[in-house]
Short mmCIF file of C-alpha atoms in Angstrom, two decimals:
data_model
loop_
_atom_site.label_atom_id
_atom_site.label_comp_id
_atom_site.label_asym_id
_atom_site.label_seq_id
_atom_site.Cartn_x
_atom_site.Cartn_y
_atom_site.Cartn_z
CA UNK A 527 102.48 170.08 129.83
CA UNK A 528 103.80 166.57 129.11
CA UNK A 529 101.65 163.84 130.77
CA UNK A 530 102.74 160.91 132.64
CA UNK A 531 103.67 158.67 129.69
CA UNK A 532 106.32 161.20 128.48
CA UNK A 533 108.19 161.15 131.85
CA UNK A 534 108.14 157.29 131.71
CA UNK A 535 109.64 157.48 128.29
CA UNK A 536 112.15 159.87 129.33
CA UNK A 537 113.17 157.75 132.45
CA UNK A 538 113.65 154.64 130.07
CA UNK A 539 115.72 156.68 127.74
CA UNK A 540 118.16 157.94 130.58
CA UNK A 541 118.29 154.40 131.83
CA UNK A 542 119.26 153.27 128.47
CA UNK A 543 122.06 155.72 127.67
CA UNK A 544 123.32 157.17 130.93
CA UNK A 545 122.68 154.86 133.95
CA UNK A 546 125.59 152.80 135.04
CA UNK A 547 128.08 154.87 133.03
CA UNK A 548 130.40 157.79 134.00
CA UNK A 549 128.86 161.07 133.38
CA UNK A 550 129.70 164.84 133.45
CA UNK A 551 127.18 167.30 134.60
CA UNK A 552 127.27 171.14 133.97
CA UNK A 553 124.89 174.06 133.81
CA UNK A 554 125.75 176.18 130.79
CA UNK A 555 123.04 178.64 131.79
CA UNK A 556 124.42 178.91 135.37
CA UNK A 557 121.12 178.47 137.05
CA UNK A 558 121.85 174.87 138.23
CA UNK A 559 125.51 175.28 138.81
CA UNK A 560 125.50 174.16 142.50
CA UNK A 561 123.26 171.22 141.73
CA UNK A 562 125.47 170.18 138.67
CA UNK A 563 128.60 170.24 140.84
CA UNK A 564 126.92 167.80 143.37
CA UNK A 565 126.03 165.31 140.42
CA UNK A 566 129.17 165.79 138.24
CA UNK A 567 131.49 162.79 138.38
CA UNK A 568 129.14 160.35 139.78
CA UNK A 569 127.55 157.28 138.15
CA UNK A 570 123.74 157.46 137.94
CA UNK A 571 122.18 154.25 139.46
CA UNK A 572 118.63 154.51 137.96
CA UNK A 573 116.22 156.98 136.51
CA UNK A 574 112.50 156.67 137.39
CA UNK A 575 109.29 158.66 136.86
CA UNK A 576 106.39 159.25 139.24
CA UNK A 577 103.53 160.95 137.54
CA UNK A 578 104.92 164.12 135.96
CA UNK A 579 108.19 163.90 138.04
CA UNK A 580 111.44 162.59 136.95
CA UNK A 581 114.16 161.37 139.28
CA UNK A 582 117.69 160.23 138.70
CA UNK A 583 119.44 158.44 141.54
CA UNK A 584 123.07 158.54 142.55
CA UNK A 585 124.19 157.12 145.78
CA UNK A 586 123.11 159.96 148.24
CA UNK A 587 121.84 162.48 145.67
CA UNK A 588 118.59 162.49 143.79
CA UNK A 589 118.16 164.62 140.71
CA UNK A 590 114.56 165.92 140.46
CA UNK A 591 113.13 167.36 137.27
CA UNK A 592 109.66 168.54 136.53
CA UNK A 593 109.35 169.63 132.90
CA UNK A 594 106.27 171.94 133.36
CA UNK A 595 104.86 173.53 130.38
CA UNK A 596 108.00 174.26 128.45
CA UNK A 597 110.68 171.84 129.60
CA UNK A 598 112.37 169.27 127.23
CA UNK A 599 115.48 167.08 127.03
CA UNK A 600 117.33 167.01 123.79
CA UNK A 601 119.72 164.24 122.82
CA UNK A 602 122.67 164.00 120.50
CA UNK A 603 125.39 161.57 120.21
CA UNK A 604 127.50 159.21 117.98
CA UNK A 605 126.38 155.66 116.61
CA UNK A 606 126.75 154.23 120.15
CA UNK A 607 124.24 156.62 121.59
CA UNK A 608 120.71 155.67 120.54
CA UNK A 609 118.16 158.49 121.57
CA UNK A 610 115.37 160.41 119.92
CA UNK A 611 116.21 164.22 119.29
CA UNK A 612 113.85 165.55 121.91
CA UNK A 613 111.46 164.39 124.67
CA UNK A 614 109.15 166.92 126.20
CA UNK A 615 107.94 170.29 124.66
CA UNK A 616 108.62 170.31 120.97
CA UNK A 617 112.23 171.64 120.57
CA UNK A 618 114.31 169.66 118.04
CA UNK A 619 117.45 170.63 116.09
CA UNK A 620 118.35 167.96 113.73
CA UNK A 621 121.71 168.27 111.86
CA UNK A 622 124.22 165.70 111.09
CA UNK A 623 126.81 165.20 113.77
CA UNK A 624 130.52 164.81 112.99
CA UNK A 625 131.88 162.90 115.99
CA UNK A 626 135.11 164.28 117.62
CA UNK A 627 136.74 163.06 120.83
CA UNK A 628 138.84 164.32 123.49
CA UNK A 629 142.20 162.77 124.84
CA UNK A 630 140.00 160.54 127.21
CA UNK A 631 137.66 159.22 124.60
CA UNK A 632 134.71 161.32 125.46
CA UNK A 633 132.63 162.75 122.51
CA UNK A 634 133.15 166.53 122.39
CA UNK A 635 129.70 168.10 122.51
CA UNK A 636 128.43 170.88 120.49
CA UNK A 637 128.23 174.25 122.13
CA UNK A 638 124.87 174.74 123.93
CA UNK A 639 122.11 176.36 122.07
CA UNK A 640 119.79 178.65 124.03
CA UNK A 641 119.14 178.53 127.85
CA UNK A 642 120.52 175.02 128.76
CA UNK A 643 119.74 174.45 132.46
CA UNK A 644 121.57 171.31 132.71
CA UNK A 645 123.87 169.24 130.24
CA UNK A 646 124.49 165.58 131.02
CA UNK A 647 127.18 163.84 129.01
CA UNK A 648 128.37 160.30 128.67
CA UNK A 649 131.48 159.13 126.70
CA UNK A 650 129.20 158.80 123.43
CA UNK A 651 126.58 161.52 123.67
CA UNK A 652 124.93 164.17 125.78
CA UNK A 653 121.49 165.52 126.70
CA UNK A 654 120.55 169.19 127.31
CA UNK A 655 117.62 170.19 129.51
CA UNK A 656 115.87 173.48 128.72
CA UNK A 657 113.00 175.34 130.41
CA UNK A 658 111.97 173.04 133.29
CA UNK A 659 109.77 174.21 136.16
CA UNK A 660 112.00 172.30 138.58
CA UNK A 661 115.67 171.20 138.34
CA UNK A 662 117.02 170.45 141.69
CA UNK A 663 119.12 167.86 143.87
CA UNK A 664 117.33 166.33 146.64
CA UNK A 665 118.33 164.55 149.79
CA UNK A 666 116.60 161.07 150.33
CA UNK A 667 114.35 162.66 152.97
CA UNK A 668 113.18 165.25 150.60
CA UNK A 669 112.57 162.75 147.90
CA UNK A 670 110.42 160.52 150.11
CA UNK A 671 108.48 163.37 151.37
CA UNK A 672 107.58 164.47 147.84
CA UNK A 673 106.79 160.87 146.72
CA UNK A 674 104.34 160.73 149.89
CA UNK A 675 102.37 163.68 148.62
CA UNK A 676 101.71 162.03 144.99
CA UNK A 677 98.75 159.79 144.28
CA UNK A 678 99.27 156.40 142.65
CA UNK A 679 100.74 156.33 139.15
CA UNK A 680 99.19 153.68 136.97
CA UNK A 681 102.46 153.07 135.22
CA UNK A 682 104.14 152.25 138.43
CA UNK A 683 101.51 149.73 139.19
CA UNK A 684 102.43 147.38 136.35
CA UNK A 685 105.11 144.95 135.39
CA UNK A 686 108.64 146.55 135.70
CA UNK A 687 108.93 147.07 131.91
CA UNK A 688 106.96 150.46 131.03
CA UNK A 689 106.38 149.00 127.48
CA UNK A 690 105.52 145.38 127.79
CA UNK A 691 105.30 143.36 124.59
CA UNK A 692 103.16 140.20 124.07
CA UNK A 693 106.40 138.12 124.02
CA UNK A 694 107.57 139.76 127.30
CA UNK A 695 104.22 139.14 128.89
CA UNK A 696 104.09 135.47 127.92
CA UNK A 697 107.58 134.90 129.36
CA UNK A 698 106.72 136.47 132.68
CA UNK A 699 106.46 133.99 135.55
CA UNK A 700 103.29 133.28 137.51
CA UNK A 701 104.81 134.89 140.46
CA UNK A 702 105.56 138.08 138.44
CA UNK A 703 102.07 138.03 137.13
CA UNK A 704 100.45 137.74 140.52
CA UNK A 705 102.75 140.51 141.83
CA UNK A 706 101.73 142.80 139.09
CA UNK A 707 98.12 142.13 139.74
CA UNK A 708 98.55 142.89 143.43
CA UNK A 709 100.27 146.17 142.62
CA UNK A 710 97.69 147.09 140.08
CA UNK A 711 95.01 146.31 142.73
CA UNK A 712 96.80 148.44 145.40
CA UNK A 713 97.05 151.46 142.94
CA UNK A 714 93.39 151.17 142.16
CA UNK A 715 92.47 150.96 145.85
CA UNK A 716 94.52 154.00 146.66
CA UNK A 717 92.84 155.98 143.71
CA UNK A 718 89.29 154.87 144.89
CA UNK A 719 90.20 155.97 148.47
CA UNK A 720 91.58 159.27 147.28
CA UNK A 721 88.26 159.98 145.32
CA UNK A 722 86.12 158.94 148.25
CA UNK A 723 87.70 161.79 150.49
CA UNK A 724 87.09 164.44 147.96
CA UNK A 725 83.92 166.46 147.17
CA UNK A 726 85.35 168.24 144.22
CA UNK A 727 84.26 167.25 140.71
CA UNK A 728 85.92 164.27 139.01
CA UNK A 729 87.00 166.61 136.34
CA UNK A 730 88.97 168.62 139.02
CA UNK A 731 90.22 165.43 140.95
CA UNK A 732 91.85 163.93 137.84
CA UNK A 733 94.16 166.99 137.53
CA UNK A 734 95.04 166.75 141.28
CA UNK A 735 98.46 164.91 141.38
CA UNK A 736 97.87 163.97 144.93
CA UNK A 737 94.68 161.93 143.78
CA UNK A 738 96.34 160.18 140.68
CA UNK A 739 99.83 161.01 139.38
CA UNK A 740 100.54 161.58 135.72
CA UNK A 741 97.03 162.42 134.25
CA UNK A 742 96.84 165.68 132.24
CA UNK A 743 94.26 167.55 130.28
CA UNK A 744 94.04 165.22 127.35
CA UNK A 745 93.94 161.95 129.38
CA UNK A 746 91.21 163.66 131.67
CA UNK A 747 89.03 164.59 128.86
CA UNK A 748 89.29 161.27 126.85
CA UNK A 749 89.06 158.94 129.79
CA UNK A 750 85.84 160.71 131.17
CA UNK A 751 84.48 160.57 127.73
CA UNK A 752 84.95 156.84 127.10
CA UNK A 753 83.55 155.94 130.45
CA UNK A 754 80.49 158.10 129.90
CA UNK A 755 81.30 160.21 133.12
CA UNK A 756 80.00 163.83 133.57
CA UNK A 757 83.08 165.73 134.61
CA UNK A 758 80.89 167.70 137.07
CA UNK A 759 80.12 164.41 139.07
CA UNK A 760 81.39 164.68 142.56
CA UNK A 761 84.36 162.51 143.12
CA UNK A 762 83.00 160.93 146.25
CA UNK A 763 79.73 160.12 144.34
CA UNK A 764 81.32 157.80 141.89
CA UNK A 765 80.48 154.19 142.32
CA UNK A 766 83.23 151.53 142.93
CA UNK A 767 82.59 150.19 139.44
CA UNK A 768 82.89 153.62 137.91
CA UNK A 769 86.08 154.31 139.80
CA UNK A 770 87.74 151.05 138.78
CA UNK A 771 86.71 151.41 135.36
CA UNK A 772 88.23 154.87 135.12
CA UNK A 773 91.51 153.66 136.74
CA UNK A 774 91.72 150.72 134.16
CA UNK A 775 90.85 153.14 131.21
CA UNK A 776 93.64 155.51 132.27
CA UNK A 777 96.23 152.72 132.78
CA UNK A 778 95.49 151.50 129.18
CA UNK A 779 95.83 154.95 127.89
CA UNK A 780 98.94 155.74 129.62
CA UNK A 781 100.61 152.49 128.49
CA UNK A 782 99.61 153.14 124.96
CA UNK A 783 101.12 156.62 125.25
CA UNK A 784 104.50 155.11 126.40
CA UNK A 785 104.47 152.59 123.60
CA UNK A 786 103.49 155.01 120.86
CA UNK A 787 105.27 158.19 122.20
CA UNK A 788 101.98 160.21 121.81
CA UNK A 789 98.45 160.40 123.07
CA UNK A 790 95.97 158.94 120.61
CA UNK A 791 92.51 157.73 122.05
CA UNK A 792 90.62 157.56 118.88
CA UNK A 793 91.39 154.54 116.64
CA UNK A 794 89.93 155.60 113.26
CA UNK A 795 91.13 156.48 109.81
CA UNK A 796 92.37 160.07 109.27
CA UNK A 797 94.47 162.44 111.44
CA UNK A 798 91.99 162.89 114.31
CA UNK A 799 93.53 161.56 117.55
CA UNK A 800 90.96 162.44 120.08
CA UNK A 801 87.20 162.06 120.64
CA UNK A 802 86.54 165.40 122.49
CA UNK A 803 89.78 166.99 123.40
CA UNK A 804 90.04 170.43 121.39
CA UNK A 805 87.01 169.45 119.36
CA UNK A 806 84.51 171.89 121.02
CA UNK A 807 81.78 173.01 118.77
CA UNK A 808 81.85 169.90 116.61
CA UNK A 809 79.40 166.93 116.65
CA UNK A 810 80.28 163.96 118.90
CA UNK A 811 81.27 161.17 116.79
CA UNK A 812 78.96 158.78 118.84
CA UNK A 813 75.83 160.76 119.58
CA UNK A 814 76.01 163.79 117.41
CA UNK A 815 75.60 166.22 120.40
CA UNK A 816 77.80 169.39 120.24
CA UNK A 817 81.06 168.94 122.18
CA UNK A 818 81.41 171.48 125.03
CA UNK A 819 84.27 173.33 126.67
CA UNK A 820 84.63 175.48 129.74
CA UNK A 821 87.42 176.74 132.13
CA UNK A 822 87.99 174.70 135.16
CA UNK A 823 90.90 175.73 137.56
CA UNK A 824 92.61 177.60 134.74
CA UNK A 825 92.46 174.73 132.16
CA UNK A 826 90.08 173.98 129.45
CA UNK A 827 87.65 171.04 130.10
CA UNK A 828 86.14 169.17 127.10
CA UNK A 829 83.12 166.81 127.24
CA UNK A 830 80.04 165.65 125.37
CA UNK A 831 76.84 166.51 127.19
CA UNK A 832 75.13 163.82 125.15
CA UNK A 833 77.35 160.95 126.12
CA UNK A 834 78.50 161.91 129.59
CA UNK A 835 75.52 161.93 131.76
CA UNK A 836 76.60 159.44 134.34
#
């Protein structure tokens, strides 16, 4: 399942190529026909991500997408439409596009391939959504109710750009920096509060989107390893120092994921990207102990018994 950084990359992409422009919306598969009709012909105002949820706002309509395990957007267009082939589960067809336009100047899209739940089209390109867990149009009250159920998203408690560069950071005003710090602190405080109210293990809590939004199996395993936290530790037993360090670690990892487009937590030569994730049975690169794996709430949990004792 795509983790939070993927959804923020997707929101940024939709903002870049669709927001503020006329669009057409359809459901070639037919399962989203009523929702597509509500969105068609409007002008999207902004796209945003909160954890693993994507929202595209029109005036009084909010398109909600949760990719789940198999969902993905694929993008095609002419030279004016800059977009990666696919975001989400890997599903990419790369063929040279020969542009052709209709009488109104809209690029004529290729016929849908596979079960396309929703197709969104601008004048210069289109995107197809396949395989999502959720694809629905919400009323504002439904949107706010959903957001209220989610925990803090580390990528929302940062400066507005999801991919800040050193130059952009240097150009930020003191007021913007102080606002970002306050926002980051509020996210950390909510995260600590949520942990304090739960007796479940920290390994289970990090996968609870009501505790923290956007963390998935890889970020869970890698953040707990790097902070030396035993995943069986009760959430409410973590110290404030441990909780804040874990929040900061996850924030750093998610930001890197947005910037690089993949999850890499191990910075070393070679192809290995992770310290413990999917390395069960091999020796820990830090202490030499055998990396362990077990099932927790239907997902595989990876950790190092030698390093993660706290």
